[in-house]
mmCIF file with all atom_site columns, C-alpha atoms in Angstrom:
data_model
loop_
_atom_site.group_PDB
_atom_site.id
_atom_site.type_symbol
_atom_site.label_atom_id
_atom_site.label_alt_id
_atom_site.label_comp_id
_atom_site.label_asym_id
_atom_site.label_entity_id
_atom_site.label_seq_id
_atom_site.pdbx_PDB_ins_code
_atom_site.Cartn_x
_atom_site.Cartn_y
_atom_site.Cartn_z
_atom_site.occupancy
_atom_site.B_iso_or_equiv
_atom_site.pdbx_formal_charge
_atom_site.auth_seq_id
_atom_site.auth_comp_id
_atom_site.auth_asym_id
_atom_site.auth_atom_id
_atom_site.pdbx_PDB_model_num
ATOM 1   C CA . MET A 1 1   ? -159.353 176.878 253.122 1.00 52.00 ? 1   MET A CA 1
ATOM 2   C CA . SER A 1 2   ? -160.248 174.438 255.887 1.00 61.00 ? 2   SER A CA 1
ATOM 3   C CA . THR A 1 3   ? -157.773 171.877 257.205 1.00 60.00 ? 3   THR A CA 1
ATOM 4   C CA . SER A 1 4   ? -159.793 168.940 255.898 1.00 63.00 ? 4   SER A CA 1
ATOM 5   C CA . LEU A 1 5   ? -159.958 170.482 252.419 1.00 63.00 ? 5   LEU A CA 1
ATOM 6   C CA . ARG A 1 6   ? -156.195 171.058 252.402 1.00 63.00 ? 6   ARG A CA 1
ATOM 7   C CA . VAL A 1 7   ? -155.611 167.467 253.438 1.00 56.00 ? 7   VAL A CA 1
ATOM 8   C CA . ARG A 1 8   ? -157.893 166.153 250.685 1.00 64.00 ? 8   ARG A CA 1
ATOM 9   C CA . THR A 1 9   ? -156.196 168.399 248.122 1.00 68.00 ? 9   THR A CA 1
ATOM 10  C CA . ALA A 1 10  ? -152.739 167.242 249.212 1.00 62.00 ? 10  ALA A CA 1
ATOM 11  C CA . ARG A 1 11  ? -153.796 163.608 249.024 1.00 61.00 ? 11  ARG A CA 1
ATOM 12  C CA . ALA A 1 12  ? -155.242 164.157 245.546 1.00 64.00 ? 12  ALA A CA 1
ATOM 13  C CA . TRP A 1 13  ? -151.966 165.676 244.334 1.00 66.00 ? 13  TRP A CA 1
ATOM 14  C CA . TRP A 1 14  ? -149.991 162.787 245.863 1.00 61.00 ? 14  TRP A CA 1
ATOM 15  C CA . ALA A 1 15  ? -152.332 160.327 244.152 1.00 63.00 ? 15  ALA A CA 1
ATOM 16  C CA . ILE A 1 16  ? -151.642 161.991 240.789 1.00 67.00 ? 16  ILE A CA 1
ATOM 17  C CA . PHE A 1 17  ? -147.897 161.951 241.485 1.00 66.00 ? 17  PHE A CA 1
ATOM 18  C CA . GLU A 1 18  ? -148.032 158.286 242.484 1.00 63.00 ? 18  GLU A CA 1
ATOM 19  C CA . ASN A 1 19  ? -149.928 157.351 239.326 1.00 65.00 ? 19  ASN A CA 1
ATOM 20  C CA . LEU A 1 20  ? -147.424 159.219 237.162 1.00 69.00 ? 20  LEU A CA 1
ATOM 21  C CA . ILE A 1 21  ? -144.588 157.309 238.798 1.00 67.00 ? 21  ILE A CA 1
ATOM 22  C CA . TYR A 1 22  ? -146.496 154.068 238.266 1.00 63.00 ? 22  TYR A CA 1
ATOM 23  C CA . LEU A 1 23  ? -146.887 154.968 234.572 1.00 67.00 ? 23  LEU A CA 1
ATOM 24  C CA . ALA A 1 24  ? -143.151 155.689 234.334 1.00 70.00 ? 24  ALA A CA 1
ATOM 25  C CA . PHE A 1 25  ? -142.438 152.327 235.958 1.00 66.00 ? 25  PHE A CA 1
ATOM 26  C CA . ALA A 1 26  ? -144.677 150.558 233.453 1.00 66.00 ? 26  ALA A CA 1
ATOM 27  C CA . ILE A 1 27  ? -142.892 152.296 230.579 1.00 70.00 ? 27  ILE A CA 1
ATOM 28  C CA . ALA A 1 28  ? -139.507 151.345 232.068 1.00 67.00 ? 28  ALA A CA 1
ATOM 29  C CA . VAL A 1 29  ? -140.600 147.698 232.336 1.00 68.00 ? 29  VAL A CA 1
ATOM 30  C CA . ILE A 1 30  ? -141.776 147.702 228.701 1.00 68.00 ? 30  ILE A CA 1
ATOM 31  C CA . ALA A 1 31  ? -138.470 149.269 227.646 1.00 67.00 ? 31  ALA A CA 1
ATOM 32  C CA . SER A 1 32  ? -136.596 146.623 229.636 1.00 64.00 ? 32  SER A CA 1
ATOM 33  C CA . ILE A 1 33  ? -138.524 143.830 227.923 1.00 66.00 ? 33  ILE A CA 1
ATOM 34  C CA . GLY A 1 34  ? -137.813 145.401 224.531 1.00 64.00 ? 34  GLY A CA 1
ATOM 35  C CA . ALA A 1 35  ? -134.123 145.796 225.304 1.00 61.00 ? 35  ALA A CA 1
ATOM 36  C CA . LEU A 1 36  ? -133.879 142.205 226.523 1.00 61.00 ? 36  LEU A CA 1
ATOM 37  C CA . GLY A 1 37  ? -135.697 141.020 223.416 1.00 61.00 ? 37  GLY A CA 1
ATOM 38  C CA . MET A 1 38  ? -133.345 142.901 221.119 1.00 59.00 ? 38  MET A CA 1
ATOM 39  C CA . ALA A 1 39  ? -130.353 141.648 223.084 1.00 55.00 ? 39  ALA A CA 1
ATOM 40  C CA . ALA A 1 40  ? -131.593 138.085 222.663 1.00 57.00 ? 40  ALA A CA 1
ATOM 41  C CA . GLY A 1 41  ? -131.859 138.622 218.927 1.00 53.00 ? 41  GLY A CA 1
ATOM 42  C CA . ILE A 1 42  ? -135.645 138.400 218.778 1.00 49.00 ? 42  ILE A CA 1
ATOM 43  C CA . PHE A 1 43  ? -135.796 141.514 216.621 1.00 51.00 ? 43  PHE A CA 1
ATOM 44  C CA . HIS A 1 44  ? -133.788 141.371 213.436 1.00 53.00 ? 44  HIS A CA 1
ATOM 45  C CA . GLY A 1 45  ? -132.218 144.143 211.436 1.00 54.00 ? 45  GLY A CA 1
ATOM 46  C CA . PRO A 1 46  ? -129.292 146.543 211.777 1.00 61.00 ? 46  PRO A CA 1
ATOM 47  C CA . ALA A 1 47  ? -127.814 146.859 215.263 1.00 67.00 ? 47  ALA A CA 1
ATOM 48  C CA . SER A 1 48  ? -126.616 150.256 216.467 1.00 72.00 ? 48  SER A CA 1
ATOM 49  C CA . MET A 1 49  ? -125.400 151.937 219.646 1.00 77.00 ? 49  MET A CA 1
ATOM 50  C CA . GLN A 1 50  ? -124.526 155.553 220.371 1.00 77.00 ? 50  GLN A CA 1
ATOM 51  C CA . ILE A 1 51  ? -120.972 155.864 221.642 1.00 77.00 ? 51  ILE A CA 1
ATOM 52  C CA . PRO A 1 52  ? -119.968 158.176 224.512 1.00 70.00 ? 52  PRO A CA 1
ATOM 53  C CA . GLN A 1 53  ? -117.150 160.188 222.924 1.00 71.00 ? 53  GLN A CA 1
ATOM 54  C CA . LEU A 1 54  ? -114.718 160.230 220.027 1.00 74.00 ? 54  LEU A CA 1
ATOM 55  C CA . VAL A 1 55  ? -111.075 161.221 220.316 1.00 74.00 ? 55  VAL A CA 1
ATOM 56  C CA . GLU A 1 56  ? -111.384 163.947 217.646 1.00 69.00 ? 56  GLU A CA 1
ATOM 57  C CA . TRP A 1 57  ? -114.292 166.449 217.411 1.00 62.00 ? 57  TRP A CA 1
ATOM 58  C CA . PRO A 1 58  ? -115.826 167.758 215.261 1.00 61.00 ? 58  PRO A CA 1
ATOM 59  C CA . PHE A 1 59  ? -115.659 166.635 211.643 1.00 67.00 ? 59  PHE A CA 1
ATOM 60  C CA . THR A 1 60  ? -116.332 168.913 208.702 1.00 68.00 ? 60  THR A CA 1
ATOM 61  C CA . ALA A 1 61  ? -118.714 166.452 207.059 1.00 74.00 ? 61  ALA A CA 1
ATOM 62  C CA . PRO A 1 62  ? -120.590 163.329 208.100 1.00 79.00 ? 62  PRO A CA 1
ATOM 63  C CA . ARG A 1 63  ? -118.549 160.254 207.442 1.00 82.00 ? 63  ARG A CA 1
ATOM 64  C CA . GLN A 1 64  ? -118.554 156.500 207.813 1.00 82.00 ? 64  GLN A CA 1
ATOM 65  C CA . VAL A 1 65  ? -115.359 155.050 209.272 1.00 83.00 ? 65  VAL A CA 1
ATOM 66  C CA . GLY A 1 66  ? -115.622 151.296 209.490 1.00 83.00 ? 66  GLY A CA 1
ATOM 67  C CA . PRO A 1 67  ? -118.656 150.556 211.703 1.00 84.00 ? 67  PRO A CA 1
ATOM 68  C CA . LEU A 1 68  ? -118.702 154.145 213.028 1.00 83.00 ? 68  LEU A CA 1
ATOM 69  C CA . ARG A 1 69  ? -121.233 156.573 211.557 1.00 82.00 ? 69  ARG A CA 1
ATOM 70  C CA . ILE A 1 70  ? -120.044 160.032 212.612 1.00 81.00 ? 70  ILE A CA 1
ATOM 71  C CA . GLY A 1 71  ? -122.209 163.161 212.461 1.00 77.00 ? 71  GLY A CA 1
ATOM 72  C CA . LEU A 1 72  ? -121.533 166.891 212.842 1.00 73.00 ? 72  LEU A CA 1
ATOM 73  C CA . ASP A 1 73  ? -123.418 167.355 216.123 1.00 67.00 ? 73  ASP A CA 1
ATOM 74  C CA . HIS A 1 74  ? -120.861 165.637 218.347 1.00 64.00 ? 74  HIS A CA 1
ATOM 75  C CA . SER A 1 75  ? -122.613 162.318 217.874 1.00 71.00 ? 75  SER A CA 1
ATOM 76  C CA . ALA A 1 76  ? -121.451 158.973 216.574 1.00 81.00 ? 76  ALA A CA 1
ATOM 77  C CA . HIS A 1 77  ? -123.015 155.538 216.365 1.00 80.00 ? 77  HIS A CA 1
ATOM 78  C CA . VAL A 1 78  ? -121.674 152.062 215.982 1.00 83.00 ? 78  VAL A CA 1
ATOM 79  C CA . LEU A 1 79  ? -123.792 150.654 213.171 1.00 78.00 ? 79  LEU A CA 1
ATOM 80  C CA . LEU A 1 80  ? -123.700 147.055 211.977 1.00 78.00 ? 80  LEU A CA 1
ATOM 81  C CA . ASP A 1 81  ? -125.951 146.364 209.013 1.00 74.00 ? 81  ASP A CA 1
ATOM 82  C CA . ARG A 1 82  ? -125.562 142.593 209.219 1.00 72.00 ? 82  ARG A CA 1
ATOM 83  C CA . ALA A 1 83  ? -124.952 141.926 212.877 1.00 68.00 ? 83  ALA A CA 1
ATOM 84  C CA . GLU A 1 84  ? -124.491 138.431 214.240 1.00 73.00 ? 84  GLU A CA 1
ATOM 85  C CA . ARG A 1 85  ? -126.407 137.244 217.304 1.00 73.00 ? 85  ARG A CA 1
ATOM 86  C CA . SER A 1 86  ? -123.379 137.802 219.552 1.00 74.00 ? 86  SER A CA 1
ATOM 87  C CA . GLN A 1 87  ? -122.891 141.327 218.166 1.00 75.00 ? 87  GLN A CA 1
ATOM 88  C CA . VAL A 1 88  ? -126.548 142.183 218.748 1.00 76.00 ? 88  VAL A CA 1
ATOM 89  C CA . LEU A 1 89  ? -126.246 140.943 222.314 1.00 76.00 ? 89  LEU A CA 1
ATOM 90  C CA . LEU A 1 90  ? -123.080 142.962 222.864 1.00 79.00 ? 90  LEU A CA 1
ATOM 91  C CA . LEU A 1 91  ? -124.430 146.219 221.410 1.00 81.00 ? 91  LEU A CA 1
ATOM 92  C CA . HIS A 1 92  ? -127.640 146.055 223.435 1.00 79.00 ? 92  HIS A CA 1
ATOM 93  C CA . MET A 1 93  ? -125.981 145.132 226.712 1.00 82.00 ? 93  MET A CA 1
ATOM 94  C CA . PRO A 1 94  ? -125.608 148.796 227.875 1.00 84.00 ? 94  PRO A CA 1
ATOM 95  C CA . SER A 1 95  ? -129.271 149.494 227.046 1.00 80.00 ? 95  SER A CA 1
ATOM 96  C CA . VAL A 1 96  ? -130.361 146.466 229.068 1.00 81.00 ? 96  VAL A CA 1
ATOM 97  C CA . VAL A 1 97  ? -128.351 147.634 232.081 1.00 83.00 ? 97  VAL A CA 1
ATOM 98  C CA . VAL A 1 98  ? -129.730 151.191 231.857 1.00 83.00 ? 98  VAL A CA 1
ATOM 99  C CA . THR A 1 99  ? -133.357 150.117 231.470 1.00 80.00 ? 99  THR A CA 1
ATOM 100 C CA . LEU A 1 100 ? -133.123 147.668 234.368 1.00 81.00 ? 100 LEU A CA 1
ATOM 101 C CA . LEU A 1 101 ? -131.605 150.328 236.630 1.00 85.00 ? 101 LEU A CA 1
ATOM 102 C CA . THR A 1 102 ? -134.322 152.761 235.533 1.00 83.00 ? 102 THR A CA 1
ATOM 103 C CA . ALA A 1 103 ? -137.053 150.235 236.308 1.00 81.00 ? 103 ALA A CA 1
ATOM 104 C CA . VAL A 1 104 ? -135.667 149.589 239.802 1.00 83.00 ? 104 VAL A CA 1
ATOM 105 C CA . ILE A 1 105 ? -135.326 153.323 240.565 1.00 85.00 ? 105 ILE A CA 1
ATOM 106 C CA . THR A 1 106 ? -138.836 154.093 239.322 1.00 81.00 ? 106 THR A CA 1
ATOM 107 C CA . PHE A 1 107 ? -140.371 151.237 241.308 1.00 81.00 ? 107 PHE A CA 1
ATOM 108 C CA . LEU A 1 108 ? -138.650 152.348 244.517 1.00 84.00 ? 108 LEU A CA 1
ATOM 109 C CA . LEU A 1 109 ? -139.719 155.945 243.910 1.00 82.00 ? 109 LEU A CA 1
ATOM 110 C CA . TRP A 1 110 ? -143.307 154.756 243.498 1.00 80.00 ? 110 TRP A CA 1
ATOM 111 C CA . ARG A 1 111 ? -143.133 152.905 246.813 1.00 81.00 ? 111 ARG A CA 1
ATOM 112 C CA . VAL A 1 112 ? -141.811 156.051 248.535 1.00 82.00 ? 112 VAL A CA 1
ATOM 113 C CA . ALA A 1 113 ? -144.606 158.110 246.958 1.00 77.00 ? 113 ALA A CA 1
ATOM 114 C CA . ARG A 1 114 ? -147.198 155.707 248.396 1.00 76.00 ? 114 ARG A CA 1
ATOM 115 C CA . THR A 1 115 ? -145.934 156.328 251.932 1.00 78.00 ? 115 THR A CA 1
ATOM 116 C CA . LEU A 1 116 ? -145.926 160.085 251.320 1.00 72.00 ? 116 LEU A CA 1
ATOM 117 C CA . ARG A 1 117 ? -149.559 159.985 250.249 1.00 68.00 ? 117 ARG A CA 1
ATOM 118 C CA . ALA A 1 118 ? -150.377 157.971 253.360 1.00 67.00 ? 118 ALA A CA 1
ATOM 119 C CA . GLY A 1 119 ? -148.804 160.728 255.467 1.00 68.00 ? 119 GLY A CA 1
ATOM 120 C CA . ASP A 1 120 ? -146.075 158.531 256.982 1.00 70.00 ? 120 ASP A CA 1
ATOM 121 C CA . PRO A 1 121 ? -142.850 159.011 254.981 1.00 73.00 ? 121 PRO A CA 1
ATOM 122 C CA . PHE A 1 122 ? -140.361 158.646 257.840 1.00 74.00 ? 122 PHE A CA 1
ATOM 123 C CA . VAL A 1 123 ? -140.235 154.870 257.992 1.00 77.00 ? 123 VAL A CA 1
ATOM 124 C CA . PRO A 1 124 ? -137.083 152.683 257.890 1.00 79.00 ? 124 PRO A CA 1
ATOM 125 C CA . ARG A 1 125 ? -138.165 151.160 254.572 1.00 83.00 ? 125 ARG A CA 1
ATOM 126 C CA . ASN A 1 126 ? -138.024 154.546 252.840 1.00 82.00 ? 126 ASN A CA 1
ATOM 127 C CA . ALA A 1 127 ? -134.467 155.164 254.013 1.00 84.00 ? 127 ALA A CA 1
ATOM 128 C CA . ARG A 1 128 ? -133.425 151.787 252.610 1.00 85.00 ? 128 ARG A CA 1
ATOM 129 C CA . ARG A 1 129 ? -135.265 152.494 249.362 1.00 86.00 ? 129 ARG A CA 1
ATOM 130 C CA . ILE A 1 130 ? -133.541 155.847 248.911 1.00 88.00 ? 130 ILE A CA 1
ATOM 131 C CA . PHE A 1 131 ? -130.126 154.328 249.614 1.00 89.00 ? 131 PHE A CA 1
ATOM 132 C CA . THR A 1 132 ? -130.891 151.627 247.038 1.00 88.00 ? 132 THR A CA 1
ATOM 133 C CA . MET A 1 133 ? -131.871 154.307 244.504 1.00 89.00 ? 133 MET A CA 1
ATOM 134 C CA . ALA A 1 134 ? -128.592 156.110 245.237 1.00 91.00 ? 134 ALA A CA 1
ATOM 135 C CA . GLY A 1 135 ? -126.723 152.872 244.545 1.00 90.00 ? 135 GLY A CA 1
ATOM 136 C CA . CYS A 1 136 ? -128.551 152.402 241.237 1.00 88.00 ? 136 CYS A CA 1
ATOM 137 C CA . VAL A 1 137 ? -127.800 155.967 240.129 1.00 90.00 ? 137 VAL A CA 1
ATOM 138 C CA . ALA A 1 138 ? -124.154 155.544 241.104 1.00 90.00 ? 138 ALA A CA 1
ATOM 139 C CA . GLY A 1 139 ? -124.147 152.250 239.219 1.00 88.00 ? 139 GLY A CA 1
ATOM 140 C CA . TYR A 1 140 ? -125.246 154.097 236.101 1.00 86.00 ? 140 TYR A CA 1
ATOM 141 C CA . GLY A 1 141 ? -122.259 156.434 236.340 1.00 85.00 ? 141 GLY A CA 1
ATOM 142 C CA . LEU A 1 142 ? -119.785 153.707 237.297 1.00 87.00 ? 142 LEU A CA 1
ATOM 143 C CA . ILE A 1 143 ? -121.048 150.860 235.101 1.00 86.00 ? 143 ILE A CA 1
ATOM 144 C CA . ALA A 1 144 ? -123.296 151.989 232.251 1.00 83.00 ? 144 ALA A CA 1
ATOM 145 C CA . GLU A 1 145 ? -121.016 154.525 230.553 1.00 82.00 ? 145 GLU A CA 1
ATOM 146 C CA . PRO A 1 146 ? -117.807 152.480 230.955 1.00 86.00 ? 146 PRO A CA 1
ATOM 147 C CA . LEU A 1 147 ? -119.712 149.469 229.632 1.00 88.00 ? 147 LEU A CA 1
ATOM 148 C CA . ARG A 1 148 ? -120.837 151.481 226.593 1.00 86.00 ? 148 ARG A CA 1
ATOM 149 C CA . THR A 1 149 ? -117.245 152.567 225.966 1.00 85.00 ? 149 THR A CA 1
ATOM 150 C CA . TRP A 1 150 ? -115.942 149.018 226.409 1.00 87.00 ? 150 TRP A CA 1
ATOM 151 C CA . VAL A 1 151 ? -118.538 147.622 223.965 1.00 87.00 ? 151 VAL A CA 1
ATOM 152 C CA . ALA A 1 152 ? -117.716 150.309 221.389 1.00 86.00 ? 152 ALA A CA 1
ATOM 153 C CA . VAL A 1 153 ? -113.965 149.639 221.661 1.00 86.00 ? 153 VAL A CA 1
ATOM 154 C CA . ILE A 1 154 ? -114.490 145.888 221.192 1.00 86.00 ? 154 ILE A CA 1
ATOM 155 C CA . THR A 1 155 ? -116.808 146.454 218.219 1.00 85.00 ? 155 THR A CA 1
ATOM 156 C CA . VAL A 1 156 ? -114.401 148.717 216.307 1.00 85.00 ? 156 VAL A CA 1
ATOM 157 C CA . ASP A 1 157 ? -111.333 146.635 217.147 1.00 86.00 ? 157 ASP A CA 1
ATOM 158 C CA . GLY A 1 158 ? -109.573 145.600 213.961 1.00 84.00 ? 158 GLY A CA 1
ATOM 159 C CA . THR A 1 159 ? -111.515 148.099 211.790 1.00 85.00 ? 159 THR A CA 1
ATOM 160 C CA . PRO A 1 160 ? -110.479 151.479 210.319 1.00 85.00 ? 160 PRO A CA 1
ATOM 161 C CA . ALA A 1 161 ? -112.193 153.117 213.322 1.00 81.00 ? 161 ALA A CA 1
ATOM 162 C CA . GLU A 1 162 ? -109.861 151.448 215.820 1.00 83.00 ? 162 GLU A CA 1
ATOM 163 C CA . GLY A 1 163 ? -108.404 153.998 218.254 1.00 82.00 ? 163 GLY A CA 1
ATOM 164 C CA . MET A 1 164 ? -111.020 156.692 217.520 1.00 83.00 ? 164 MET A CA 1
ATOM 165 C CA . ILE A 1 165 ? -113.023 156.162 220.719 1.00 83.00 ? 165 ILE A CA 1
ATOM 166 C CA . ASP A 1 166 ? -111.969 158.145 223.767 1.00 80.00 ? 166 ASP A CA 1
ATOM 167 C CA . THR A 1 167 ? -111.340 155.871 226.770 1.00 78.00 ? 167 THR A CA 1
ATOM 168 C CA . ASP A 1 168 ? -109.537 158.335 229.073 1.00 78.00 ? 168 ASP A CA 1
ATOM 169 C CA . TRP A 1 169 ? -112.499 159.028 231.398 1.00 76.00 ? 169 TRP A CA 1
ATOM 170 C CA . PRO A 1 170 ? -115.525 156.849 230.647 1.00 75.00 ? 170 PRO A CA 1
ATOM 171 C CA . PHE A 1 171 ? -117.310 157.596 233.930 1.00 79.00 ? 171 PHE A CA 1
ATOM 172 C CA . ALA A 1 172 ? -120.280 159.996 234.052 1.00 78.00 ? 172 ALA A CA 1
ATOM 173 C CA . PRO A 1 173 ? -119.810 162.569 236.883 1.00 82.00 ? 173 PRO A CA 1
ATOM 174 C CA . ALA A 1 174 ? -123.412 163.858 236.967 1.00 85.00 ? 174 ALA A CA 1
ATOM 175 C CA . PRO A 1 175 ? -124.994 160.551 238.122 1.00 86.00 ? 175 PRO A CA 1
ATOM 176 C CA . LEU A 1 176 ? -122.336 160.212 240.824 1.00 87.00 ? 176 LEU A CA 1
ATOM 177 C CA . GLY A 1 177 ? -123.172 163.670 242.173 1.00 88.00 ? 177 GLY A CA 1
ATOM 178 C CA . PHE A 1 178 ? -126.882 162.922 242.096 1.00 90.00 ? 178 PHE A CA 1
ATOM 179 C CA . ALA A 1 179 ? -126.237 159.640 243.906 1.00 91.00 ? 179 ALA A CA 1
ATOM 180 C CA . LEU A 1 180 ? -124.513 161.570 246.707 1.00 91.00 ? 180 LEU A CA 1
ATOM 181 C CA . LEU A 1 181 ? -127.557 163.848 246.996 1.00 91.00 ? 181 LEU A CA 1
ATOM 182 C CA . LEU A 1 182 ? -129.851 160.813 247.206 1.00 89.00 ? 182 LEU A CA 1
ATOM 183 C CA . ALA A 1 183 ? -127.610 159.277 249.859 1.00 90.00 ? 183 ALA A CA 1
ATOM 184 C CA . ALA A 1 184 ? -127.865 162.520 251.857 1.00 90.00 ? 184 ALA A CA 1
ATOM 185 C CA . LEU A 1 185 ? -131.661 162.406 251.487 1.00 86.00 ? 185 LEU A CA 1
ATOM 186 C CA . GLY A 1 186 ? -131.647 158.809 252.688 1.00 86.00 ? 186 GLY A CA 1
ATOM 187 C CA . ALA A 1 187 ? -129.619 159.865 255.741 1.00 87.00 ? 187 ALA A CA 1
ATOM 188 C CA . ILE A 1 188 ? -132.227 162.574 256.452 1.00 84.00 ? 188 ILE A CA 1
ATOM 189 C CA . PHE A 1 189 ? -135.037 160.021 256.254 1.00 81.00 ? 189 PHE A CA 1
ATOM 190 C CA . ARG A 1 190 ? -133.148 157.665 258.551 1.00 83.00 ? 190 ARG A CA 1
ATOM 191 C CA . LYS A 1 191 ? -132.521 160.486 261.026 1.00 82.00 ? 191 LYS A CA 1
ATOM 192 C CA . GLY A 1 192 ? -136.193 161.463 260.894 1.00 77.00 ? 192 GLY A CA 1
ATOM 193 C CA . THR A 1 193 ? -137.194 157.875 261.601 1.00 78.00 ? 193 THR A CA 1
ATOM 194 C CA . ARG A 1 194 ? -134.928 157.715 264.645 1.00 78.00 ? 194 ARG A CA 1
ATOM 195 C CA . LEU A 1 195 ? -136.177 161.048 265.982 1.00 76.00 ? 195 LEU A CA 1
ATOM 196 C CA . ARG A 1 196 ? -139.785 159.912 265.662 1.00 70.00 ? 196 ARG A CA 1
ATOM 197 C CA . GLU A 1 197 ? -139.008 156.689 267.500 1.00 69.00 ? 197 GLU A CA 1
ATOM 198 C CA . ASP A 1 198 ? -137.270 158.661 270.266 1.00 65.00 ? 198 ASP A CA 1
ATOM 199 C CA . VAL A 1 199 ? -140.327 160.932 270.623 1.00 63.00 ? 199 VAL A CA 1
ATOM 200 C CA . ARG A 1 200 ? -142.615 157.901 270.839 1.00 60.00 ? 200 ARG A CA 1
ATOM 201 C CA . GLY A 1 201 ? -140.356 156.465 273.548 1.00 56.00 ? 201 GLY A CA 1
ATOM 202 C CA . LEU A 1 202 ? -140.639 159.664 275.566 1.00 54.00 ? 202 LEU A CA 1
ATOM 203 C CA . VAL A 1 203 ? -144.413 159.662 275.264 1.00 51.00 ? 203 VAL A CA 1
#
C-alpha cells in the first residue's frame, strides 16, 4: 500500500470517527434539552429517579415503601405519581447535571478528533481540552452521584422509606480513576507540544 493511500485511508477513518462523535454530541444536546424541559415541568406525569444504593439488599419480593419502588435486581426508584413542580425539578436535577457534563465532554472530544484528522494533535488547545474533560469526569464522580443520593434522601424524608438509602460513600470511584487517566493523557499532550516547540526552535 502506497504512502498516499495509507494517508487517505487514515483520514477517512478519522472522518468517520469525528462524525460519530458529532452524532454523540447531538444526542447529548437533545438529552440535555429534554432533561432541562422535564426539570422545568414542561412534561407532566409521574416523576422518578433511580437511587444509587439501599441500606439493605436484596429483598425477597418487589415492594413499595413510601415513594421507593424496590425491585429484586438491586435496583430501586423514587417514584412520585403526583409530583409537584418543585419535586419534578429536584428529581431531574441529577439528570440535568449528567447530561450537561456529557455534552461538554463529547464536544471537547469532537474538537480533539478534528485536530487528529488534520494530522496536528499536539497543540496546546488539545491539552487544555483533555484537562477539561478530566475535570468533567471527576465532577461526575464527585458531584453527580452524591447529588443523586442527596435528592433521594430529601425525597424520602418523613416517609416510611426514611433511612433506607445508603449515604456512607456516595462517590463513584470509577469516574475518578478515569479522570486521572485523562489527566495523564493531557500531560502527555502538553509534553508533546513542548517537545515539538523545542524542536522547531532548534531548527
